[in-house]
């Protein structure tokens, strides 16, 4: 009897907290690398910086990859508030909450996601501002093509980055983690694992399932 063991593997498993921390910590090194796991020169390191913040936005918003790729800056509102630091009661720190309006033309239609992804969205905004010398316009995609190192007049300039390009970045990150840190995850993590991780974290924090379902565009049953 031939058994297809791939059928028994969990699809898009959520990160464990330990594995997610390993990824986030390594990203600080990964964005500065000049060669990839195959030893090839990285042509445009700017997109590594973008991908690092994109990954953290996904894990802190629960949005599907295609939802973020359709999102524009006009869909984002960042609200800042000061709160007492958990490590030092005498200090206050800024917390940036994101109000993200998922566009209509997505799997579950328009919905409002209120989440702690504000810091990473702010960094994304700053990355594009520094790259182009001016702040992104409201109608600009939050992760978009700004041209190649050779020319800014290519056909994809101004468009949202595509899903296959971001998956390639994810595979590259995992390969570099294995090469540099000898880290091989026991779970088959995907970009969708960011979404699963967000859901698990909210449920473990005691957020009611009905609220979590509303945030991520799931049914309560799911």
mmCIF file with all atom_site columns, C-alpha atoms in Angstrom:
data_model
loop_
_atom_site.group_PDB
_atom_site.id
_atom_site.type_symbol
_atom_site.label_atom_id
_atom_site.label_alt_id
_atom_site.label_comp_id
_atom_site.label_asym_id
_atom_site.label_entity_id
_atom_site.label_seq_id
_atom_site.pdbx_PDB_ins_code
_atom_site.Cartn_x
_atom_site.Cartn_y
_atom_site.Cartn_z
_atom_site.occupancy
_atom_site.B_iso_or_equiv
_atom_site.pdbx_formal_charge
_atom_site.auth_seq_id
_atom_site.auth_comp_id
_atom_site.auth_asym_id
_atom_site.auth_atom_id
_atom_site.pdbx_PDB_model_num
ATOM 1   C CA . UNK A 1 1   ? 0.000   0.000  0.000   1.00 0.00 ? 1   UNK A CA 1
ATOM 2   C CA . UNK A 1 2   ? 1.391   3.363  -1.034  1.00 0.00 ? 2   UNK A CA 1
ATOM 3   C CA . UNK A 1 3   ? 0.843   6.033  1.568   1.00 0.00 ? 3   UNK A CA 1
ATOM 4   C CA . UNK A 1 4   ? 1.063   9.715  0.695   1.00 0.00 ? 4   UNK A CA 1
ATOM 5   C CA . UNK A 1 5   ? 2.432   11.118 3.947   1.00 0.00 ? 5   UNK A CA 1
ATOM 6   C CA . UNK A 1 6   ? 2.114   14.672 2.639   1.00 0.00 ? 6   UNK A CA 1
ATOM 7   C CA . UNK A 1 7   ? -1.651  14.369 3.187   1.00 0.00 ? 7   UNK A CA 1
ATOM 8   C CA . UNK A 1 8   ? -1.077  13.967 6.914   1.00 0.00 ? 8   UNK A CA 1
ATOM 9   C CA . UNK A 1 9   ? 1.077   17.093 7.211   1.00 0.00 ? 9   UNK A CA 1
ATOM 10  C CA . UNK A 1 10  ? -0.560  20.130 8.741   1.00 0.00 ? 10  UNK A CA 1
ATOM 11  C CA . UNK A 1 11  ? -1.014  22.891 6.179   1.00 0.00 ? 11  UNK A CA 1
ATOM 12  C CA . UNK A 1 12  ? 0.289   26.327 7.123   1.00 0.00 ? 12  UNK A CA 1
ATOM 13  C CA . UNK A 1 13  ? 1.116   25.380 10.738  1.00 0.00 ? 13  UNK A CA 1
ATOM 14  C CA . UNK A 1 14  ? 1.446   28.325 13.144  1.00 0.00 ? 14  UNK A CA 1
ATOM 15  C CA . UNK A 1 15  ? 4.923   29.279 14.298  1.00 0.00 ? 15  UNK A CA 1
ATOM 16  C CA . UNK A 1 16  ? 5.854   28.284 17.787  1.00 0.00 ? 16  UNK A CA 1
ATOM 17  C CA . UNK A 1 17  ? 6.789   31.351 19.811  1.00 0.00 ? 17  UNK A CA 1
ATOM 18  C CA . UNK A 1 18  ? 10.410  30.140 19.978  1.00 0.00 ? 18  UNK A CA 1
ATOM 19  C CA . UNK A 1 19  ? 10.643  29.650 16.196  1.00 0.00 ? 19  UNK A CA 1
ATOM 20  C CA . UNK A 1 20  ? 9.077   33.048 15.512  1.00 0.00 ? 20  UNK A CA 1
ATOM 21  C CA . UNK A 1 21  ? 11.569  34.751 17.831  1.00 0.00 ? 21  UNK A CA 1
ATOM 22  C CA . UNK A 1 22  ? 14.421  32.963 16.010  1.00 0.00 ? 22  UNK A CA 1
ATOM 23  C CA . UNK A 1 23  ? 13.158  34.278 12.672  1.00 0.00 ? 23  UNK A CA 1
ATOM 24  C CA . UNK A 1 24  ? 12.694  37.861 13.881  1.00 0.00 ? 24  UNK A CA 1
ATOM 25  C CA . UNK A 1 25  ? 16.123  37.926 15.539  1.00 0.00 ? 25  UNK A CA 1
ATOM 26  C CA . UNK A 1 26  ? 17.822  36.547 12.411  1.00 0.00 ? 26  UNK A CA 1
ATOM 27  C CA . UNK A 1 27  ? 16.076  39.090 10.143  1.00 0.00 ? 27  UNK A CA 1
ATOM 28  C CA . UNK A 1 28  ? 18.387  41.780 11.570  1.00 0.00 ? 28  UNK A CA 1
ATOM 29  C CA . UNK A 1 29  ? 21.341  39.942 10.022  1.00 0.00 ? 29  UNK A CA 1
ATOM 30  C CA . UNK A 1 30  ? 19.527  38.703 6.921   1.00 0.00 ? 30  UNK A CA 1
ATOM 31  C CA . UNK A 1 31  ? 18.610  42.153 5.602   1.00 0.00 ? 31  UNK A CA 1
ATOM 32  C CA . UNK A 1 32  ? 22.276  43.176 5.638   1.00 0.00 ? 32  UNK A CA 1
ATOM 33  C CA . UNK A 1 33  ? 23.611  40.166 3.717   1.00 0.00 ? 33  UNK A CA 1
ATOM 34  C CA . UNK A 1 34  ? 25.185  40.786 0.297   1.00 0.00 ? 34  UNK A CA 1
ATOM 35  C CA . UNK A 1 35  ? 24.989  37.186 -1.007  1.00 0.00 ? 35  UNK A CA 1
ATOM 36  C CA . UNK A 1 36  ? 22.248  34.563 -0.819  1.00 0.00 ? 36  UNK A CA 1
ATOM 37  C CA . UNK A 1 37  ? 22.452  30.902 0.255   1.00 0.00 ? 37  UNK A CA 1
ATOM 38  C CA . UNK A 1 38  ? 23.739  29.922 -3.213  1.00 0.00 ? 38  UNK A CA 1
ATOM 39  C CA . UNK A 1 39  ? 26.532  32.495 -3.048  1.00 0.00 ? 39  UNK A CA 1
ATOM 40  C CA . UNK A 1 40  ? 24.976  34.786 -5.657  1.00 0.00 ? 40  UNK A CA 1
ATOM 41  C CA . UNK A 1 41  ? 25.135  38.552 -5.298  1.00 0.00 ? 41  UNK A CA 1
ATOM 42  C CA . UNK A 1 42  ? 21.910  40.119 -4.044  1.00 0.00 ? 42  UNK A CA 1
ATOM 43  C CA . UNK A 1 43  ? 20.964  42.620 -6.736  1.00 0.00 ? 43  UNK A CA 1
ATOM 44  C CA . UNK A 1 44  ? 18.541  44.789 -4.807  1.00 0.00 ? 44  UNK A CA 1
ATOM 45  C CA . UNK A 1 45  ? 18.757  44.506 -0.992  1.00 0.00 ? 45  UNK A CA 1
ATOM 46  C CA . UNK A 1 46  ? 15.959  47.086 -0.609  1.00 0.00 ? 46  UNK A CA 1
ATOM 47  C CA . UNK A 1 47  ? 13.336  44.382 -1.116  1.00 0.00 ? 47  UNK A CA 1
ATOM 48  C CA . UNK A 1 48  ? 14.811  42.321 1.700   1.00 0.00 ? 48  UNK A CA 1
ATOM 49  C CA . UNK A 1 49  ? 14.166  45.248 4.031   1.00 0.00 ? 49  UNK A CA 1
ATOM 50  C CA . UNK A 1 50  ? 10.611  45.500 2.698   1.00 0.00 ? 50  UNK A CA 1
ATOM 51  C CA . UNK A 1 51  ? 10.024  41.759 3.066   1.00 0.00 ? 51  UNK A CA 1
ATOM 52  C CA . UNK A 1 52  ? 11.252  41.751 6.686   1.00 0.00 ? 52  UNK A CA 1
ATOM 53  C CA . UNK A 1 53  ? 8.665   44.377 7.680   1.00 0.00 ? 53  UNK A CA 1
ATOM 54  C CA . UNK A 1 54  ? 5.975   42.766 5.494   1.00 0.00 ? 54  UNK A CA 1
ATOM 55  C CA . UNK A 1 55  ? 6.500   39.469 7.334   1.00 0.00 ? 55  UNK A CA 1
ATOM 56  C CA . UNK A 1 56  ? 6.099   41.173 10.717  1.00 0.00 ? 56  UNK A CA 1
ATOM 57  C CA . UNK A 1 57  ? 2.983   43.022 9.546   1.00 0.00 ? 57  UNK A CA 1
ATOM 58  C CA . UNK A 1 58  ? 1.426   39.689 8.544   1.00 0.00 ? 58  UNK A CA 1
ATOM 59  C CA . UNK A 1 59  ? 2.236   38.056 11.883  1.00 0.00 ? 59  UNK A CA 1
ATOM 60  C CA . UNK A 1 60  ? 0.799   41.025 13.782  1.00 0.00 ? 60  UNK A CA 1
ATOM 61  C CA . UNK A 1 61  ? -2.351  41.531 11.701  1.00 0.00 ? 61  UNK A CA 1
ATOM 62  C CA . UNK A 1 62  ? -3.460  38.053 10.604  1.00 0.00 ? 62  UNK A CA 1
ATOM 63  C CA . UNK A 1 63  ? -4.078  39.329 7.083   1.00 0.00 ? 63  UNK A CA 1
ATOM 64  C CA . UNK A 1 64  ? -3.816  36.949 4.152   1.00 0.00 ? 64  UNK A CA 1
ATOM 65  C CA . UNK A 1 65  ? -0.834  37.626 1.841   1.00 0.00 ? 65  UNK A CA 1
ATOM 66  C CA . UNK A 1 66  ? -3.071  38.692 -1.065  1.00 0.00 ? 66  UNK A CA 1
ATOM 67  C CA . UNK A 1 67  ? -4.973  41.075 1.233   1.00 0.00 ? 67  UNK A CA 1
ATOM 68  C CA . UNK A 1 68  ? -1.808  42.954 2.144   1.00 0.00 ? 68  UNK A CA 1
ATOM 69  C CA . UNK A 1 69  ? -0.714  43.066 -1.504  1.00 0.00 ? 69  UNK A CA 1
ATOM 70  C CA . UNK A 1 70  ? -3.963  44.840 -2.425  1.00 0.00 ? 70  UNK A CA 1
ATOM 71  C CA . UNK A 1 71  ? -3.754  47.286 0.457   1.00 0.00 ? 71  UNK A CA 1
ATOM 72  C CA . UNK A 1 72  ? -2.869  50.950 -0.118  1.00 0.00 ? 72  UNK A CA 1
ATOM 73  C CA . UNK A 1 73  ? -1.765  53.624 2.328   1.00 0.00 ? 73  UNK A CA 1
ATOM 74  C CA . UNK A 1 74  ? -5.246  55.151 2.165   1.00 0.00 ? 74  UNK A CA 1
ATOM 75  C CA . UNK A 1 75  ? -6.477  51.893 3.770   1.00 0.00 ? 75  UNK A CA 1
ATOM 76  C CA . UNK A 1 76  ? -4.182  52.375 6.771   1.00 0.00 ? 76  UNK A CA 1
ATOM 77  C CA . UNK A 1 77  ? -4.618  54.572 9.817   1.00 0.00 ? 77  UNK A CA 1
ATOM 78  C CA . UNK A 1 78  ? -1.989  54.565 12.566  1.00 0.00 ? 78  UNK A CA 1
ATOM 79  C CA . UNK A 1 79  ? -2.999  55.634 16.061  1.00 0.00 ? 79  UNK A CA 1
ATOM 80  C CA . UNK A 1 80  ? -0.384  56.294 18.695  1.00 0.00 ? 80  UNK A CA 1
ATOM 81  C CA . UNK A 1 81  ? -0.802  56.142 22.452  1.00 0.00 ? 81  UNK A CA 1
ATOM 82  C CA . UNK A 1 82  ? 1.538   56.180 25.430  1.00 0.00 ? 82  UNK A CA 1
ATOM 83  C CA . UNK A 1 83  ? 1.424   53.343 27.928  1.00 0.00 ? 83  UNK A CA 1
ATOM 84  C CA . UNK A 1 84  ? 3.428   52.340 30.988  1.00 0.00 ? 84  UNK A CA 1
ATOM 85  C CA . UNK A 1 85  ? 6.374   50.095 30.193  1.00 0.00 ? 85  UNK A CA 1
ATOM 86  C CA . UNK A 1 86  ? 5.995   46.538 31.482  1.00 0.00 ? 86  UNK A CA 1
ATOM 87  C CA . UNK A 1 87  ? 9.703   46.399 32.355  1.00 0.00 ? 87  UNK A CA 1
ATOM 88  C CA . UNK A 1 88  ? 9.857   49.790 34.081  1.00 0.00 ? 88  UNK A CA 1
ATOM 89  C CA . UNK A 1 89  ? 6.717   51.279 35.724  1.00 0.00 ? 89  UNK A CA 1
ATOM 90  C CA . UNK A 1 90  ? 8.386   54.708 35.787  1.00 0.00 ? 90  UNK A CA 1
ATOM 91  C CA . UNK A 1 91  ? 8.728   54.833 32.018  1.00 0.00 ? 91  UNK A CA 1
ATOM 92  C CA . UNK A 1 92  ? 6.205   55.223 29.250  1.00 0.00 ? 92  UNK A CA 1
ATOM 93  C CA . UNK A 1 93  ? 6.504   53.858 25.743  1.00 0.00 ? 93  UNK A CA 1
ATOM 94  C CA . UNK A 1 94  ? 4.723   54.641 22.511  1.00 0.00 ? 94  UNK A CA 1
ATOM 95  C CA . UNK A 1 95  ? 2.400   51.975 21.172  1.00 0.00 ? 95  UNK A CA 1
ATOM 96  C CA . UNK A 1 96  ? 1.219   52.295 17.575  1.00 0.00 ? 96  UNK A CA 1
ATOM 97  C CA . UNK A 1 97  ? -2.079  50.614 16.778  1.00 0.00 ? 97  UNK A CA 1
ATOM 98  C CA . UNK A 1 98  ? -2.972  50.008 13.135  1.00 0.00 ? 98  UNK A CA 1
ATOM 99  C CA . UNK A 1 99  ? -6.505  50.305 11.790  1.00 0.00 ? 99  UNK A CA 1
ATOM 100 C CA . UNK A 1 100 ? -6.299  48.371 8.527   1.00 0.00 ? 100 UNK A CA 1
ATOM 101 C CA . UNK A 1 101 ? -9.218  48.353 6.074   1.00 0.00 ? 101 UNK A CA 1
ATOM 102 C CA . UNK A 1 102 ? -9.002  45.186 4.002   1.00 0.00 ? 102 UNK A CA 1
ATOM 103 C CA . UNK A 1 103 ? -10.111 46.045 0.408   1.00 0.00 ? 103 UNK A CA 1
ATOM 104 C CA . UNK A 1 104 ? -13.381 44.826 -1.111  1.00 0.00 ? 104 UNK A CA 1
ATOM 105 C CA . UNK A 1 105 ? -11.743 42.737 -3.843  1.00 0.00 ? 105 UNK A CA 1
ATOM 106 C CA . UNK A 1 106 ? -10.364 40.113 -1.458  1.00 0.00 ? 106 UNK A CA 1
ATOM 107 C CA . UNK A 1 107 ? -11.521 36.657 -0.367  1.00 0.00 ? 107 UNK A CA 1
ATOM 108 C CA . UNK A 1 108 ? -13.865 37.806 2.405   1.00 0.00 ? 108 UNK A CA 1
ATOM 109 C CA . UNK A 1 109 ? -14.451 41.405 1.284   1.00 0.00 ? 109 UNK A CA 1
ATOM 110 C CA . UNK A 1 110 ? -13.954 44.579 3.281   1.00 0.00 ? 110 UNK A CA 1
ATOM 111 C CA . UNK A 1 111 ? -13.328 44.330 6.997   1.00 0.00 ? 111 UNK A CA 1
ATOM 112 C CA . UNK A 1 112 ? -11.561 46.399 9.641   1.00 0.00 ? 112 UNK A CA 1
ATOM 113 C CA . UNK A 1 113 ? -8.513  44.880 11.346  1.00 0.00 ? 113 UNK A CA 1
ATOM 114 C CA . UNK A 1 114 ? -7.371  46.632 14.521  1.00 0.00 ? 114 UNK A CA 1
ATOM 115 C CA . UNK A 1 115 ? -3.990  45.203 15.449  1.00 0.00 ? 115 UNK A CA 1
ATOM 116 C CA . UNK A 1 116 ? -0.482  45.927 16.842  1.00 0.00 ? 116 UNK A CA 1
ATOM 117 C CA . UNK A 1 117 ? 1.196   46.065 13.406  1.00 0.00 ? 117 UNK A CA 1
ATOM 118 C CA . UNK A 1 118 ? 1.576   49.853 13.489  1.00 0.00 ? 118 UNK A CA 1
ATOM 119 C CA . UNK A 1 119 ? 5.311   49.935 14.222  1.00 0.00 ? 119 UNK A CA 1
ATOM 120 C CA . UNK A 1 120 ? 6.129   47.748 11.205  1.00 0.00 ? 120 UNK A CA 1
ATOM 121 C CA . UNK A 1 121 ? 3.807   49.671 8.892   1.00 0.00 ? 121 UNK A CA 1
ATOM 122 C CA . UNK A 1 122 ? 5.500   52.876 10.004  1.00 0.00 ? 122 UNK A CA 1
ATOM 123 C CA . UNK A 1 123 ? 8.883   51.339 9.158   1.00 0.00 ? 123 UNK A CA 1
ATOM 124 C CA . UNK A 1 124 ? 7.590   50.287 5.729   1.00 0.00 ? 124 UNK A CA 1
ATOM 125 C CA . UNK A 1 125 ? 6.424   53.824 5.069   1.00 0.00 ? 125 UNK A CA 1
ATOM 126 C CA . UNK A 1 126 ? 9.847   55.188 6.088   1.00 0.00 ? 126 UNK A CA 1
ATOM 127 C CA . UNK A 1 127 ? 11.671  52.654 3.861   1.00 0.00 ? 127 UNK A CA 1
ATOM 128 C CA . UNK A 1 128 ? 9.830   53.857 0.759   1.00 0.00 ? 128 UNK A CA 1
ATOM 129 C CA . UNK A 1 129 ? 10.198  57.499 1.764   1.00 0.00 ? 129 UNK A CA 1
ATOM 130 C CA . UNK A 1 130 ? 13.969  57.142 2.145   1.00 0.00 ? 130 UNK A CA 1
ATOM 131 C CA . UNK A 1 131 ? 14.258  55.122 -1.077  1.00 0.00 ? 131 UNK A CA 1
ATOM 132 C CA . UNK A 1 132 ? 12.371  57.571 -3.280  1.00 0.00 ? 132 UNK A CA 1
ATOM 133 C CA . UNK A 1 133 ? 13.022  60.842 -1.479  1.00 0.00 ? 133 UNK A CA 1
ATOM 134 C CA . UNK A 1 134 ? 9.342   61.570 -0.825  1.00 0.00 ? 134 UNK A CA 1
ATOM 135 C CA . UNK A 1 135 ? 6.558   60.054 1.253   1.00 0.00 ? 135 UNK A CA 1
ATOM 136 C CA . UNK A 1 136 ? 4.339   57.413 -0.366  1.00 0.00 ? 136 UNK A CA 1
ATOM 137 C CA . UNK A 1 137 ? 1.073   58.767 -1.750  1.00 0.00 ? 137 UNK A CA 1
ATOM 138 C CA . UNK A 1 138 ? -2.288  57.616 -0.316  1.00 0.00 ? 138 UNK A CA 1
ATOM 139 C CA . UNK A 1 139 ? -3.000  55.649 -3.495  1.00 0.00 ? 139 UNK A CA 1
ATOM 140 C CA . UNK A 1 140 ? 0.355   53.794 -3.420  1.00 0.00 ? 140 UNK A CA 1
ATOM 141 C CA . UNK A 1 141 ? 0.406   50.114 -2.492  1.00 0.00 ? 141 UNK A CA 1
ATOM 142 C CA . UNK A 1 142 ? 2.021   49.490 0.900   1.00 0.00 ? 142 UNK A CA 1
ATOM 143 C CA . UNK A 1 143 ? 4.443   46.971 -0.669  1.00 0.00 ? 143 UNK A CA 1
ATOM 144 C CA . UNK A 1 144 ? 5.189   47.979 -4.240  1.00 0.00 ? 144 UNK A CA 1
ATOM 145 C CA . UNK A 1 145 ? 7.751   47.790 -6.983  1.00 0.00 ? 145 UNK A CA 1
ATOM 146 C CA . UNK A 1 146 ? 10.051  50.818 -7.151  1.00 0.00 ? 146 UNK A CA 1
ATOM 147 C CA . UNK A 1 147 ? 12.043  49.648 -10.151 1.00 0.00 ? 147 UNK A CA 1
ATOM 148 C CA . UNK A 1 148 ? 15.212  47.622 -10.540 1.00 0.00 ? 148 UNK A CA 1
ATOM 149 C CA . UNK A 1 149 ? 18.761  48.730 -9.811  1.00 0.00 ? 149 UNK A CA 1
ATOM 150 C CA . UNK A 1 150 ? 19.169  49.361 -13.555 1.00 0.00 ? 150 UNK A CA 1
ATOM 151 C CA . UNK A 1 151 ? 16.041  51.328 -14.357 1.00 0.00 ? 151 UNK A CA 1
ATOM 152 C CA . UNK A 1 152 ? 12.949  52.739 -12.689 1.00 0.00 ? 152 UNK A CA 1
ATOM 153 C CA . UNK A 1 153 ? 11.070  52.592 -15.973 1.00 0.00 ? 153 UNK A CA 1
ATOM 154 C CA . UNK A 1 154 ? 10.373  48.870 -16.014 1.00 0.00 ? 154 UNK A CA 1
ATOM 155 C CA . UNK A 1 155 ? 6.856   47.579 -16.678 1.00 0.00 ? 155 UNK A CA 1
ATOM 156 C CA . UNK A 1 156 ? 6.165   46.694 -13.061 1.00 0.00 ? 156 UNK A CA 1
ATOM 157 C CA . UNK A 1 157 ? 7.091   50.032 -11.507 1.00 0.00 ? 157 UNK A CA 1
ATOM 158 C CA . UNK A 1 158 ? 4.397   51.224 -9.109  1.00 0.00 ? 158 UNK A CA 1
ATOM 159 C CA . UNK A 1 159 ? 2.587   47.880 -9.022  1.00 0.00 ? 159 UNK A CA 1
ATOM 160 C CA . UNK A 1 160 ? 2.214   45.837 -5.852  1.00 0.00 ? 160 UNK A CA 1
ATOM 161 C CA . UNK A 1 161 ? 4.894   43.201 -5.343  1.00 0.00 ? 161 UNK A CA 1
ATOM 162 C CA . UNK A 1 162 ? 3.579   39.828 -6.452  1.00 0.00 ? 162 UNK A CA 1
ATOM 163 C CA . UNK A 1 163 ? 2.945   36.770 -4.321  1.00 0.00 ? 163 UNK A CA 1
ATOM 164 C CA . UNK A 1 164 ? 5.475   34.534 -6.091  1.00 0.00 ? 164 UNK A CA 1
ATOM 165 C CA . UNK A 1 165 ? 8.268   37.077 -5.529  1.00 0.00 ? 165 UNK A CA 1
ATOM 166 C CA . UNK A 1 166 ? 7.501   37.194 -1.790  1.00 0.00 ? 166 UNK A CA 1
ATOM 167 C CA . UNK A 1 167 ? 7.382   33.381 -1.581  1.00 0.00 ? 167 UNK A CA 1
ATOM 168 C CA . UNK A 1 168 ? 10.843  33.311 -3.197  1.00 0.00 ? 168 UNK A CA 1
ATOM 169 C CA . UNK A 1 169 ? 12.044  35.691 -0.487  1.00 0.00 ? 169 UNK A CA 1
ATOM 170 C CA . UNK A 1 170 ? 10.581  33.391 2.166   1.00 0.00 ? 170 UNK A CA 1
ATOM 171 C CA . UNK A 1 171 ? 12.391  30.344 0.745   1.00 0.00 ? 171 UNK A CA 1
ATOM 172 C CA . UNK A 1 172 ? 15.614  32.346 0.616   1.00 0.00 ? 172 UNK A CA 1
ATOM 173 C CA . UNK A 1 173 ? 15.199  33.323 4.264   1.00 0.00 ? 173 UNK A CA 1
ATOM 174 C CA . UNK A 1 174 ? 14.710  29.689 5.302   1.00 0.00 ? 174 UNK A CA 1
ATOM 175 C CA . UNK A 1 175 ? 17.738  28.560 3.276   1.00 0.00 ? 175 UNK A CA 1
ATOM 176 C CA . UNK A 1 176 ? 19.925  31.223 4.889   1.00 0.00 ? 176 UNK A CA 1
ATOM 177 C CA . UNK A 1 177 ? 18.660  30.252 8.351   1.00 0.00 ? 177 UNK A CA 1
ATOM 178 C CA . UNK A 1 178 ? 19.776  26.682 7.682   1.00 0.00 ? 178 UNK A CA 1
ATOM 179 C CA . UNK A 1 179 ? 23.154  27.742 6.317   1.00 0.00 ? 179 UNK A CA 1
ATOM 180 C CA . UNK A 1 180 ? 24.009  30.413 8.877   1.00 0.00 ? 180 UNK A CA 1
ATOM 181 C CA . UNK A 1 181 ? 22.284  29.129 11.999  1.00 0.00 ? 181 UNK A CA 1
ATOM 182 C CA . UNK A 1 182 ? 21.968  25.413 11.229  1.00 0.00 ? 182 UNK A CA 1
ATOM 183 C CA . UNK A 1 183 ? 18.277  25.861 11.967  1.00 0.00 ? 183 UNK A CA 1
ATOM 184 C CA . UNK A 1 184 ? 15.834  23.485 10.299  1.00 0.00 ? 184 UNK A CA 1
ATOM 185 C CA . UNK A 1 185 ? 12.249  23.809 11.448  1.00 0.00 ? 185 UNK A CA 1
ATOM 186 C CA . UNK A 1 186 ? 10.374  20.613 12.285  1.00 0.00 ? 186 UNK A CA 1
ATOM 187 C CA . UNK A 1 187 ? 7.195   22.184 10.880  1.00 0.00 ? 187 UNK A CA 1
ATOM 188 C CA . UNK A 1 188 ? 6.703   23.067 7.220   1.00 0.00 ? 188 UNK A CA 1
ATOM 189 C CA . UNK A 1 189 ? 6.171   26.800 7.764   1.00 0.00 ? 189 UNK A CA 1
ATOM 190 C CA . UNK A 1 190 ? 4.775   28.942 4.958   1.00 0.00 ? 190 UNK A CA 1
ATOM 191 C CA . UNK A 1 191 ? 3.909   32.628 4.636   1.00 0.00 ? 191 UNK A CA 1
ATOM 192 C CA . UNK A 1 192 ? 0.390   31.674 5.753   1.00 0.00 ? 192 UNK A CA 1
ATOM 193 C CA . UNK A 1 193 ? 1.941   30.509 9.036   1.00 0.00 ? 193 UNK A CA 1
ATOM 194 C CA . UNK A 1 194 ? 2.057   34.193 9.993   1.00 0.00 ? 194 UNK A CA 1
ATOM 195 C CA . UNK A 1 195 ? -1.748  34.242 9.870   1.00 0.00 ? 195 UNK A CA 1
ATOM 196 C CA . UNK A 1 196 ? -2.060  30.996 11.858  1.00 0.00 ? 196 UNK A CA 1
ATOM 197 C CA . UNK A 1 197 ? 0.407   32.387 14.405  1.00 0.00 ? 197 UNK A CA 1
ATOM 198 C CA . UNK A 1 198 ? -1.646  35.588 14.831  1.00 0.00 ? 198 UNK A CA 1
ATOM 199 C CA . UNK A 1 199 ? -4.831  33.573 15.385  1.00 0.00 ? 199 UNK A CA 1
ATOM 200 C CA . UNK A 1 200 ? -3.204  31.272 17.949  1.00 0.00 ? 200 UNK A CA 1
ATOM 201 C CA . UNK A 1 201 ? -1.621  34.159 19.821  1.00 0.00 ? 201 UNK A CA 1
ATOM 202 C CA . UNK A 1 202 ? -4.944  36.002 20.143  1.00 0.00 ? 202 UNK A CA 1
ATOM 203 C CA . UNK A 1 203 ? -6.766  32.897 21.348  1.00 0.00 ? 203 UNK A CA 1
ATOM 204 C CA . UNK A 1 204 ? -4.029  32.134 23.884  1.00 0.00 ? 204 UNK A CA 1
ATOM 205 C CA . UNK A 1 205 ? -4.311  35.736 25.141  1.00 0.00 ? 205 UNK A CA 1
ATOM 206 C CA . UNK A 1 206 ? -7.989  35.104 25.876  1.00 0.00 ? 206 UNK A CA 1
ATOM 207 C CA . UNK A 1 207 ? -9.512  37.087 23.008  1.00 0.00 ? 207 UNK A CA 1
ATOM 208 C CA . UNK A 1 208 ? -12.987 35.608 22.361  1.00 0.00 ? 208 UNK A CA 1
ATOM 209 C CA . UNK A 1 209 ? -13.140 33.364 19.262  1.00 0.00 ? 209 UNK A CA 1
ATOM 210 C CA . UNK A 1 210 ? -15.929 35.511 17.790  1.00 0.00 ? 210 UNK A CA 1
ATOM 211 C CA . UNK A 1 211 ? -13.654 38.585 17.870  1.00 0.00 ? 211 UNK A CA 1
ATOM 212 C CA . UNK A 1 212 ? -10.704 36.680 16.407  1.00 0.00 ? 212 UNK A CA 1
ATOM 213 C CA . UNK A 1 213 ? -12.945 35.327 13.634  1.00 0.00 ? 213 UNK A CA 1
ATOM 214 C CA . UNK A 1 214 ? -14.096 38.857 12.815  1.00 0.00 ? 214 UNK A CA 1
ATOM 215 C CA . UNK A 1 215 ? -10.516 40.179 12.728  1.00 0.00 ? 215 UNK A CA 1
ATOM 216 C CA . UNK A 1 216 ? -9.225  37.524 10.313  1.00 0.00 ? 216 UNK A CA 1
ATOM 217 C CA . UNK A 1 217 ? -12.324 37.025 8.173   1.00 0.00 ? 217 UNK A CA 1
ATOM 218 C CA . UNK A 1 218 ? -13.105 33.484 9.341   1.00 0.00 ? 218 UNK A CA 1
ATOM 219 C CA . UNK A 1 219 ? -16.324 31.897 10.487  1.00 0.00 ? 219 UNK A CA 1
ATOM 220 C CA . UNK A 1 220 ? -16.509 31.149 14.221  1.00 0.00 ? 220 UNK A CA 1
ATOM 221 C CA . UNK A 1 221 ? -16.660 27.448 13.346  1.00 0.00 ? 221 UNK A CA 1
ATOM 222 C CA . UNK A 1 222 ? -13.357 27.671 11.499  1.00 0.00 ? 222 UNK A CA 1
#
